[in-house]
C-alpha cells in the first residue's frame, strides 16, 4: 500500500491570514463612504453652495484618511506590544518552570479530547521541538497567520478610506436641485458594493453584510441631513 507524499502543500485556502488588513480595509472604506457622504449631505441640506459642499467633502476626506491611518497604527501597535509582552512572559515561565509548563500544555490537549497518555506524548514532542511556539500557539492562540502589522493596517485603512470617500463626489455631477439625492444614491450603492466585496473576500455570505452597511450608512446620512436642514431653517 502506498501513501500520498505528505510534503504536498495543503490545497485548502483559508481567510484567517487576511483578517488584519481586511478588517482595516473594510472599516476604512465604509467609514470613508459614510463620513464623507454624511458631511456633504449635511452641508447640501443646509442650502449651501456647491463649492461649500466640495470643500467640506475634501476636508472630511483628507482628515478622515489621516485619522484612520493614525488610529489603526496606534491600535494595532498596542496589539503588537501585548503580543510581545505575552511572548516574553511565556519565555520566562518556560525557563523558570518547564515541568509546570509541560503539564499546562498537556492539560490543554486533554481538554480538547486527546487521551491523557497521548496528550502528554504530544506535549513532550512539541515542547522539545519548539516550546515557546507551542505555548504561544496552543495556550495563547498566537499565530504567524494573524500577527498584527501596524503599517499594513494603517496603509490599508487610509487607502480604503480615500477610495470610499471619493464615491460621494460623483453626486455632484447632478444639477444642484438633485445633488443631495444623487450623493445619497451613489453612496448607498458604494456601501452595498463594499459589503459584497468584503463578504466575498472573507468567504462569507453577501446579503447580511451588504444590508448591514447600507442600513447603517443610510441612517447616518439621514441624521446629518436632518441636522443640516435644521441649521438651514434656524438660520445658524
Tab-separated table of C-alpha atoms in Angstrom:
chain	number	residue	atom	x	y	z
A	1	UNK	CA	0.000	0.000	0.000
A	2	UNK	CA	1.302	3.426	-0.893
A	3	UNK	CA	0.552	6.679	0.833
A	4	UNK	CA	0.464	10.175	-0.667
A	5	UNK	CA	3.521	12.321	-0.258
A	6	UNK	CA	2.990	14.286	2.957
A	7	UNK	CA	5.110	17.119	1.554
A	8	UNK	CA	2.405	18.076	-0.946
A	9	UNK	CA	1.090	21.529	0.009
A	10	UNK	CA	-2.313	21.560	1.654
A	11	UNK	CA	-4.706	22.651	-1.133
A	12	UNK	CA	-7.336	24.338	1.007
A	13	UNK	CA	-7.360	28.114	1.244
A	14	UNK	CA	-8.390	29.945	4.388
A	15	UNK	CA	-9.041	33.606	5.093
A	16	UNK	CA	-7.527	33.955	8.583
A	17	UNK	CA	-4.312	35.393	7.147
A	18	UNK	CA	-6.262	38.259	5.628
A	19	UNK	CA	-8.063	39.166	8.826
A	20	UNK	CA	-5.796	42.051	9.880
A	21	UNK	CA	-5.648	44.083	6.699
A	22	UNK	CA	-9.146	43.077	5.601
A	23	UNK	CA	-10.701	44.427	8.785
A	24	UNK	CA	-8.824	47.714	8.378
A	25	UNK	CA	-9.701	47.981	4.679
A	26	UNK	CA	-13.397	47.260	5.192
A	27	UNK	CA	-13.615	49.659	8.106
A	28	UNK	CA	-11.785	52.346	6.122
A	29	UNK	CA	-13.977	52.002	3.023
A	30	UNK	CA	-17.210	52.043	5.000
A	31	UNK	CA	-16.048	54.955	7.134
A	32	UNK	CA	-14.931	56.886	4.055
A	33	UNK	CA	-18.265	56.396	2.321
A	34	UNK	CA	-20.390	57.199	5.348
A	35	UNK	CA	-18.296	60.025	6.829
A	36	UNK	CA	-17.658	61.994	3.652
A	37	UNK	CA	-21.171	61.443	2.302
A	38	UNK	CA	-22.707	62.481	5.614
A	39	UNK	CA	-20.661	65.679	5.688
A	40	UNK	CA	-21.632	66.512	2.104
A	41	UNK	CA	-25.289	65.629	2.661
A	42	UNK	CA	-25.435	67.719	5.816
A	43	UNK	CA	-23.899	70.746	4.075
A	44	UNK	CA	-26.077	70.315	0.988
A	45	UNK	CA	-29.200	70.033	3.145
A	46	UNK	CA	-28.343	73.345	4.744
A	47	UNK	CA	-28.703	75.036	1.354
A	48	UNK	CA	-25.002	75.814	1.000
A	49	UNK	CA	-23.336	76.323	-2.365
A	50	UNK	CA	-21.697	73.551	-4.369
A	51	UNK	CA	-18.263	74.946	-3.508
A	52	UNK	CA	-19.080	74.659	0.191
A	53	UNK	CA	-20.170	71.056	-0.287
A	54	UNK	CA	-16.950	70.273	-2.163
A	55	UNK	CA	-14.803	71.999	0.449
A	56	UNK	CA	-16.479	70.150	3.293
A	57	UNK	CA	-16.153	66.852	1.455
A	58	UNK	CA	-12.465	67.358	0.721
A	59	UNK	CA	-11.778	68.375	4.307
A	60	UNK	CA	-13.571	65.290	5.574
A	61	UNK	CA	-11.759	63.084	3.052
A	62	UNK	CA	-8.254	64.234	3.967
A	63	UNK	CA	-8.842	64.476	7.710
A	64	UNK	CA	-10.603	61.132	7.824
A	65	UNK	CA	-7.875	59.294	5.916
A	66	UNK	CA	-5.192	60.615	8.234
A	67	UNK	CA	-7.257	59.887	11.322
A	68	UNK	CA	-7.988	56.337	10.182
A	69	UNK	CA	-4.338	55.658	9.408
A	70	UNK	CA	-3.150	57.070	12.724
A	71	UNK	CA	-5.862	55.295	14.677
A	72	UNK	CA	-5.180	51.921	13.062
A	73	UNK	CA	-1.433	52.275	13.571
A	74	UNK	CA	-1.827	53.129	17.246
A	75	UNK	CA	-4.419	50.402	17.818
A	76	UNK	CA	-2.512	47.637	16.057
A	77	UNK	CA	0.786	48.757	17.610
A	78	UNK	CA	-0.818	48.333	21.018
A	79	UNK	CA	-1.860	44.829	19.998
A	80	UNK	CA	1.709	44.080	18.932
A	81	UNK	CA	3.003	45.341	22.284
A	82	UNK	CA	0.611	42.993	24.086
A	83	UNK	CA	1.748	40.049	21.948
A	84	UNK	CA	5.407	40.860	22.638
A	85	UNK	CA	4.738	41.078	26.367
A	86	UNK	CA	2.950	37.717	26.281
A	87	UNK	CA	5.852	36.195	24.385
A	88	UNK	CA	8.405	37.484	26.885
A	89	UNK	CA	6.316	36.294	29.835
A	90	UNK	CA	5.899	32.834	28.327
A	91	UNK	CA	9.630	32.588	27.645
A	92	UNK	CA	10.383	33.419	31.300
A	93	UNK	CA	7.892	30.840	32.543
A	94	UNK	CA	9.410	28.158	30.315
A	95	UNK	CA	12.869	28.952	31.636
A	96	UNK	CA	11.773	29.037	35.288
A	97	UNK	CA	9.309	26.123	35.400
A	98	UNK	CA	9.497	23.897	32.316
A	99	UNK	CA	7.726	20.960	34.021
A	100	UNK	CA	4.803	23.122	35.070
A	101	UNK	CA	4.536	24.466	31.543
A	102	UNK	CA	4.637	20.926	30.178
A	103	UNK	CA	1.789	19.944	32.482
A	104	UNK	CA	-0.153	23.005	31.389
A	105	UNK	CA	0.303	22.119	27.713
A	106	UNK	CA	-0.750	18.528	28.409
A	107	UNK	CA	-3.893	19.731	30.159
A	108	UNK	CA	-4.759	21.891	27.145
A	109	UNK	CA	-4.658	18.888	24.811
A	110	UNK	CA	-6.630	16.782	27.269
A	111	UNK	CA	-9.328	19.463	27.411
A	112	UNK	CA	-9.611	19.170	23.632
A	113	UNK	CA	-10.368	15.467	23.834
A	114	UNK	CA	-6.905	13.919	23.475
A	115	UNK	CA	-6.389	10.888	25.759
A	116	UNK	CA	-4.108	11.722	28.728
A	117	UNK	CA	-1.192	9.482	27.704
A	118	UNK	CA	-1.245	10.733	24.129
A	119	UNK	CA	-1.692	14.335	25.277
A	120	UNK	CA	1.450	14.002	27.396
A	121	UNK	CA	3.347	12.484	24.488
A	122	UNK	CA	2.289	15.234	22.111
A	123	UNK	CA	3.122	17.947	24.651
A	124	UNK	CA	6.578	16.494	25.238
A	125	UNK	CA	7.272	16.284	21.500
A	126	UNK	CA	6.163	19.843	20.829
A	127	UNK	CA	7.916	21.271	23.865
A	128	UNK	CA	11.116	19.576	22.816
A	129	UNK	CA	10.893	20.847	19.243
A	130	UNK	CA	9.872	24.467	19.903
A	131	UNK	CA	8.470	25.055	23.391
A	132	UNK	CA	7.824	28.769	23.053
A	133	UNK	CA	5.968	28.432	19.770
A	134	UNK	CA	3.898	25.545	21.108
A	135	UNK	CA	2.745	27.558	24.111
A	136	UNK	CA	2.135	30.734	22.116
A	137	UNK	CA	0.000	28.818	19.639
A	138	UNK	CA	-1.938	26.443	21.879
A	139	UNK	CA	-2.050	28.341	25.160
A	140	UNK	CA	-2.394	31.931	23.940
A	141	UNK	CA	-3.749	31.447	20.416
A	142	UNK	CA	-0.946	33.358	18.683
A	143	UNK	CA	-0.277	32.510	15.038
A	144	UNK	CA	2.008	33.863	12.339
A	145	UNK	CA	-1.047	33.988	10.039
A	146	UNK	CA	-2.834	36.510	12.235
A	147	UNK	CA	0.120	38.505	13.549
A	148	UNK	CA	-0.697	42.200	13.650
A	149	UNK	CA	1.098	44.558	11.245
A	150	UNK	CA	0.643	48.248	12.178
A	151	UNK	CA	1.978	49.723	8.924
A	152	UNK	CA	-0.054	47.373	6.755
A	153	UNK	CA	-3.223	48.115	8.714
A	154	UNK	CA	-2.622	51.890	8.589
A	155	UNK	CA	-1.986	51.931	4.831
A	156	UNK	CA	-4.965	49.677	4.104
A	157	UNK	CA	-7.224	51.829	6.235
A	158	UNK	CA	-6.100	55.152	4.706
A	159	UNK	CA	-6.215	53.882	1.109
A	160	UNK	CA	-9.640	52.328	1.521
A	161	UNK	CA	-10.965	55.475	3.249
A	162	UNK	CA	-9.798	57.603	0.327
A	163	UNK	CA	-11.334	55.174	-2.154
A	164	UNK	CA	-14.657	55.011	-0.336
A	165	UNK	CA	-14.688	58.725	0.416
A	166	UNK	CA	-14.256	59.621	-3.266
A	167	UNK	CA	-17.533	57.924	-4.227
A	168	UNK	CA	-19.935	60.590	-2.823
A	169	UNK	CA	-18.307	63.227	-5.033
A	170	UNK	CA	-19.986	61.514	-8.002
A	171	UNK	CA	-23.226	63.016	-6.696
A	172	UNK	CA	-22.002	66.461	-7.611
A	173	UNK	CA	-22.419	65.564	-11.291
A	174	UNK	CA	-26.165	66.109	-10.870
A	175	UNK	CA	-27.873	69.517	-11.146
A	176	UNK	CA	-27.972	71.497	-7.922
A	177	UNK	CA	-31.567	70.529	-7.165
A	178	UNK	CA	-30.779	66.804	-7.360
A	179	UNK	CA	-27.237	66.687	-5.994
A	180	UNK	CA	-28.252	65.730	-2.439
A	181	UNK	CA	-30.258	62.734	-3.625
A	182	UNK	CA	-27.568	61.590	-6.052
A	183	UNK	CA	-24.953	61.775	-3.288
A	184	UNK	CA	-27.187	59.518	-1.185
A	185	UNK	CA	-27.836	57.078	-4.048
A	186	UNK	CA	-24.213	56.663	-5.137
A	187	UNK	CA	-23.126	56.310	-1.513
A	188	UNK	CA	-25.673	53.568	-0.815
A	189	UNK	CA	-24.568	51.772	-3.984
A	190	UNK	CA	-20.953	52.096	-2.875
A	191	UNK	CA	-21.792	50.735	0.575
A	192	UNK	CA	-23.602	47.762	-0.947
A	193	UNK	CA	-20.637	47.057	-3.229
A	194	UNK	CA	-18.191	47.344	-0.325
A	195	UNK	CA	-20.282	44.987	1.783
A	196	UNK	CA	-20.461	42.393	-1.003
A	197	UNK	CA	-16.739	42.672	-1.755
A	198	UNK	CA	-15.782	42.311	1.896
A	199	UNK	CA	-18.058	39.309	2.322
A	200	UNK	CA	-16.690	37.574	-0.769
A	201	UNK	CA	-13.104	38.251	0.282
A	202	UNK	CA	-13.836	36.799	3.703
A	203	UNK	CA	-15.628	33.824	2.186
A	204	UNK	CA	-18.952	34.666	3.868
A	205	UNK	CA	-22.498	35.206	2.631
A	206	UNK	CA	-23.103	38.578	0.970
A	207	UNK	CA	-26.686	39.545	1.844
A	208	UNK	CA	-26.385	40.289	5.546
A	209	UNK	CA	-23.058	42.251	5.387
A	210	UNK	CA	-24.311	44.341	2.452
A	211	UNK	CA	-27.655	45.057	4.125
A	212	UNK	CA	-25.934	45.930	7.402
A	213	UNK	CA	-23.649	48.577	5.899
A	214	UNK	CA	-26.377	50.035	3.680
A	215	UNK	CA	-28.794	50.495	6.581
A	216	UNK	CA	-26.099	51.945	8.831
A	217	UNK	CA	-24.887	54.357	6.173
A	218	UNK	CA	-28.423	55.400	5.274
A	219	UNK	CA	-29.202	56.156	8.904
A	220	UNK	CA	-26.027	58.235	9.289
A	221	UNK	CA	-26.849	60.312	6.207
A	222	UNK	CA	-30.430	60.784	7.339
A	223	UNK	CA	-29.284	62.146	10.701
A	224	UNK	CA	-26.767	64.579	9.192
A	225	UNK	CA	-29.287	65.708	6.575
A	226	UNK	CA	-31.733	66.474	9.367
A	227	UNK	CA	-29.070	68.445	11.229
A	228	UNK	CA	-28.192	70.378	8.068
A	229	UNK	CA	-31.831	71.136	7.375
A	230	UNK	CA	-32.319	72.270	10.975
A	231	UNK	CA	-29.327	74.584	10.673
A	232	UNK	CA	-30.758	75.990	7.461
A	233	UNK	CA	-34.255	76.622	8.825
A	234	UNK	CA	-32.973	78.086	12.093
A	235	UNK	CA	-30.604	80.446	10.296
A	236	UNK	CA	-27.461	79.177	12.014
